[in-house]
Amino acid sequence: MGAYRVGAGIFAIDKSGNFLLLKRAGDSTYPHTWSVAGGSMEEVDCENIGFPREKYDVSEYWNCAVREVMEETSLNFLDVNNNIIETLFSESKKHTYKYMTFVVHVDNLKSLCSAIKLDLNENIDYKIFNFENLENLKRHSELDKHKKYEEESI
């Protein structure tokens, strides 16, 4: 199998259970859906060594996640490396895509988010959610289309 497309993101959560989600722009992949900040790995994330390839170090995924979050929100997660509480890895068996999500504890998410400057080409809004108000999030028809696509491609 050829080289995988890879990506990474950051799920930022504070001690109160608040977490950050971004609303994707209308012309992006899965438009108007909510997701964690993140995106595709680039050569610079791998210190320009053998990109693309099939396997990557966790540090390269972290570099990708930090860069993507900085590009999308202007938030800098370089200094929170010791606050990573979990890494979640997904690998598609059907498609050639690997994605690592870093669950990162932050002291005060609301304070951190006061510095957000969105790249409106990628995301049009952000919100701080907790698990109680997440149920109130309305699903967008594009998300339903994606679910239908996933079911058809299994």
mmCIF file of C-alpha atoms in Angstrom:
data_model
loop_
_atom_site.group_PDB
_atom_site.id
_atom_site.type_symbol
_atom_site.label_atom_id
_atom_site.label_comp_id
_atom_site.label_asym_id
_atom_site.label_seq_id
_atom_site.Cartn_x
_atom_site.Cartn_y
_atom_site.Cartn_z
ATOM 1 C CA MET A 1 0.000 0.000 0.000
ATOM 2 C CA GLY A 2 1.228 3.526 -0.739
ATOM 3 C CA ALA A 3 1.926 6.269 1.749
ATOM 4 C CA TYR A 4 -0.943 7.297 3.972
ATOM 5 C CA ARG A 5 -2.394 10.784 4.224
ATOM 6 C CA VAL A 6 -1.981 11.758 7.840
ATOM 7 C CA GLY A 7 -3.230 14.455 10.146
ATOM 8 C CA ALA A 8 -3.608 15.500 13.745
ATOM 9 C CA GLY A 9 -5.662 17.720 16.002
ATOM 10 C CA ILE A 10 -6.030 18.917 19.566
ATOM 11 C CA PHE A 11 -9.033 18.331 21.805
ATOM 12 C CA ALA A 12 -8.516 20.976 24.508
ATOM 13 C CA ILE A 13 -10.400 20.411 27.760
ATOM 14 C CA ASP A 14 -10.264 22.084 31.185
ATOM 15 C CA LYS A 15 -10.923 20.798 34.708
ATOM 16 C CA SER A 16 -14.597 21.843 34.464
ATOM 17 C CA GLY A 17 -15.113 19.613 31.424
ATOM 18 C CA ASN A 18 -15.316 22.503 28.958
ATOM 19 C CA PHE A 19 -13.866 21.815 25.516
ATOM 20 C CA LEU A 20 -13.320 23.735 22.307
ATOM 21 C CA LEU A 21 -14.931 22.953 18.955
ATOM 22 C CA LEU A 22 -14.630 24.852 15.672
ATOM 23 C CA LYS A 23 -17.357 25.215 13.049
ATOM 24 C CA ARG A 24 -15.972 24.465 9.603
ATOM 25 C CA ALA A 25 -16.371 26.944 6.747
ATOM 26 C CA GLY A 26 -18.983 26.373 4.052
ATOM 27 C CA ASP A 27 -16.497 25.391 1.356
ATOM 28 C CA SER A 28 -14.363 23.089 3.524
ATOM 29 C CA THR A 29 -14.514 19.325 3.917
ATOM 30 C CA TYR A 30 -17.720 18.508 5.844
ATOM 31 C CA PRO A 31 -18.984 22.118 5.704
ATOM 32 C CA HIS A 32 -20.698 23.713 8.718
ATOM 33 C CA THR A 33 -19.912 20.779 11.009
ATOM 34 C CA TRP A 34 -18.208 21.092 14.394
ATOM 35 C CA SER A 35 -14.798 19.517 14.956
ATOM 36 C CA VAL A 36 -11.585 19.809 16.923
ATOM 37 C CA ALA A 37 -8.875 22.054 15.514
ATOM 38 C CA GLY A 38 -6.478 20.126 13.307
ATOM 39 C CA GLY A 39 -5.669 19.084 9.789
ATOM 40 C CA SER A 40 -3.280 17.365 7.432
ATOM 41 C CA MET A 41 0.397 16.811 8.059
ATOM 42 C CA GLU A 42 2.894 18.722 5.956
ATOM 43 C CA GLU A 43 6.544 18.145 5.208
ATOM 44 C CA VAL A 44 7.606 20.784 7.741
ATOM 45 C CA ASP A 45 6.031 18.720 10.555
ATOM 46 C CA CYS A 46 8.511 15.937 9.794
ATOM 47 C CA GLU A 47 11.606 18.131 9.709
ATOM 48 C CA ASN A 48 11.556 17.545 5.932
ATOM 49 C CA ILE A 49 12.680 13.917 6.366
ATOM 50 C CA GLY A 50 11.108 11.387 4.036
ATOM 51 C CA PHE A 51 7.678 12.883 3.506
ATOM 52 C CA PRO A 52 5.265 11.376 2.719
ATOM 53 C CA ARG A 53 5.822 7.921 4.156
ATOM 54 C CA GLU A 54 3.831 5.201 5.872
ATOM 55 C CA LYS A 55 4.895 5.613 9.544
ATOM 56 C CA TYR A 56 5.369 8.731 11.655
ATOM 57 C CA ASP A 57 6.570 9.433 15.195
ATOM 58 C CA VAL A 58 4.158 10.810 17.781
ATOM 59 C CA SER A 59 6.304 13.957 17.836
ATOM 60 C CA GLU A 60 5.552 14.504 14.142
ATOM 61 C CA TYR A 61 1.825 14.174 14.783
ATOM 62 C CA TRP A 62 2.218 16.656 17.655
ATOM 63 C CA ASN A 63 4.079 19.101 15.376
ATOM 64 C CA CYS A 64 1.221 18.820 12.892
ATOM 65 C CA ALA A 65 -1.448 19.368 15.539
ATOM 66 C CA VAL A 66 0.288 22.418 17.019
ATOM 67 C CA ARG A 67 0.866 23.977 13.577
ATOM 68 C CA GLU A 68 -2.703 23.343 12.404
ATOM 69 C CA VAL A 69 -4.232 24.761 15.611
ATOM 70 C CA MET A 70 -2.000 27.829 15.316
ATOM 71 C CA GLU A 71 -3.037 28.329 11.673
ATOM 72 C CA GLU A 72 -6.748 27.889 12.386
ATOM 73 C CA THR A 73 -7.091 29.702 15.724
ATOM 74 C CA SER A 74 -3.812 31.545 16.486
ATOM 75 C CA LEU A 75 -3.593 29.546 19.753
ATOM 76 C CA ASN A 76 -0.133 28.268 20.648
ATOM 77 C CA PHE A 77 -0.011 24.814 22.234
ATOM 78 C CA LEU A 78 3.781 24.444 22.107
ATOM 79 C CA ASP A 79 4.089 24.982 25.855
ATOM 80 C CA VAL A 80 1.434 22.461 26.919
ATOM 81 C CA ASN A 81 3.336 19.334 25.890
ATOM 82 C CA ASN A 82 3.399 18.100 29.490
ATOM 83 C CA ASN A 83 -0.390 18.472 29.725
ATOM 84 C CA ILE A 84 -1.206 15.832 27.105
ATOM 85 C CA ILE A 85 -3.473 13.403 28.928
ATOM 86 C CA GLU A 86 -4.339 11.044 26.073
ATOM 87 C CA THR A 87 -3.660 10.359 22.429
ATOM 88 C CA LEU A 88 -6.368 8.855 20.255
ATOM 89 C CA PHE A 89 -5.325 7.243 16.983
ATOM 90 C CA SER A 90 -7.624 6.295 14.156
ATOM 91 C CA GLU A 91 -6.653 4.448 11.041
ATOM 92 C CA SER A 92 -9.002 3.758 8.180
ATOM 93 C CA LYS A 93 -8.763 0.257 6.789
ATOM 94 C CA LYS A 94 -10.694 1.251 3.678
ATOM 95 C CA HIS A 95 -9.041 4.607 2.975
ATOM 96 C CA THR A 96 -5.418 5.624 3.312
ATOM 97 C CA TYR A 97 -5.778 8.128 6.161
ATOM 98 C CA LYS A 98 -4.347 8.135 9.694
ATOM 99 C CA TYR A 99 -5.276 10.750 12.314
ATOM 100 C CA MET A 100 -4.064 11.360 15.856
ATOM 101 C CA THR A 101 -6.024 13.498 18.304
ATOM 102 C CA PHE A 102 -4.202 14.821 21.357
ATOM 103 C CA VAL A 103 -6.409 15.342 24.410
ATOM 104 C CA VAL A 104 -4.800 18.291 26.175
ATOM 105 C CA HIS A 105 -5.646 19.629 29.633
ATOM 106 C CA VAL A 106 -5.632 23.430 29.874
ATOM 107 C CA ASP A 107 -6.068 25.399 33.094
ATOM 108 C CA ASN A 108 -8.725 27.831 31.889
ATOM 109 C CA LEU A 109 -10.180 27.227 28.446
ATOM 110 C CA LYS A 110 -12.318 30.380 28.458
ATOM 111 C CA SER A 111 -9.270 32.519 29.159
ATOM 112 C CA LEU A 112 -7.229 30.724 26.499
ATOM 113 C CA CYS A 113 -9.992 31.154 23.913
ATOM 114 C CA SER A 114 -10.161 34.911 24.452
ATOM 115 C CA ALA A 115 -7.093 35.082 22.182
ATOM 116 C CA ILE A 116 -8.643 33.148 19.277
ATOM 117 C CA LYS A 117 -8.364 34.697 15.827
ATOM 118 C CA LEU A 118 -10.052 32.342 13.377
ATOM 119 C CA ASP A 119 -8.850 31.731 9.841
ATOM 120 C CA LEU A 120 -12.282 32.283 8.271
ATOM 121 C CA ASN A 121 -11.260 30.312 5.176
ATOM 122 C CA GLU A 122 -11.239 27.199 7.356
ATOM 123 C CA ASN A 123 -13.575 27.847 10.300
ATOM 124 C CA ILE A 124 -16.385 30.357 10.738
ATOM 125 C CA ASP A 125 -17.088 30.032 14.453
ATOM 126 C CA TYR A 126 -15.917 28.475 17.695
ATOM 127 C CA LYS A 127 -17.664 27.573 20.910
ATOM 128 C CA ILE A 128 -16.780 26.227 24.279
ATOM 129 C CA PHE A 129 -18.931 23.201 25.019
ATOM 130 C CA ASN A 130 -19.345 20.826 27.896
ATOM 131 C CA PHE A 131 -21.013 17.455 27.730
ATOM 132 C CA GLU A 132 -24.325 18.835 29.034
ATOM 133 C CA ASN A 133 -24.754 21.458 26.308
ATOM 134 C CA LEU A 134 -23.330 19.263 23.570
ATOM 135 C CA GLU A 135 -26.713 17.577 23.247
ATOM 136 C CA ASN A 136 -28.179 20.925 22.152
ATOM 137 C CA LEU A 137 -25.846 21.129 19.166
ATOM 138 C CA LYS A 138 -27.927 20.925 16.011
ATOM 139 C CA ARG A 139 -26.789 18.492 13.369
ATOM 140 C CA HIS A 140 -26.185 19.912 9.926
ATOM 141 C CA SER A 141 -27.466 18.189 6.795
ATOM 142 C CA GLU A 142 -23.886 17.867 5.509
ATOM 143 C CA LEU A 143 -23.085 15.680 8.510
ATOM 144 C CA ASP A 144 -26.002 13.437 7.579
ATOM 145 C CA LYS A 145 -24.657 13.258 4.010
ATOM 146 C CA HIS A 146 -21.261 12.229 5.369
ATOM 147 C CA LYS A 147 -22.832 9.529 7.529
ATOM 148 C CA LYS A 148 -24.728 8.209 4.504
ATOM 149 C CA TYR A 149 -21.500 8.203 2.459
ATOM 150 C CA GLU A 150 -19.662 6.288 5.203
ATOM 151 C CA GLU A 151 -22.456 3.692 5.406
ATOM 152 C CA GLU A 152 -22.450 3.220 1.633
ATOM 153 C CA SER A 153 -18.678 2.808 1.450
ATOM 154 C CA ILE A 154 -18.480 0.050 4.092
#
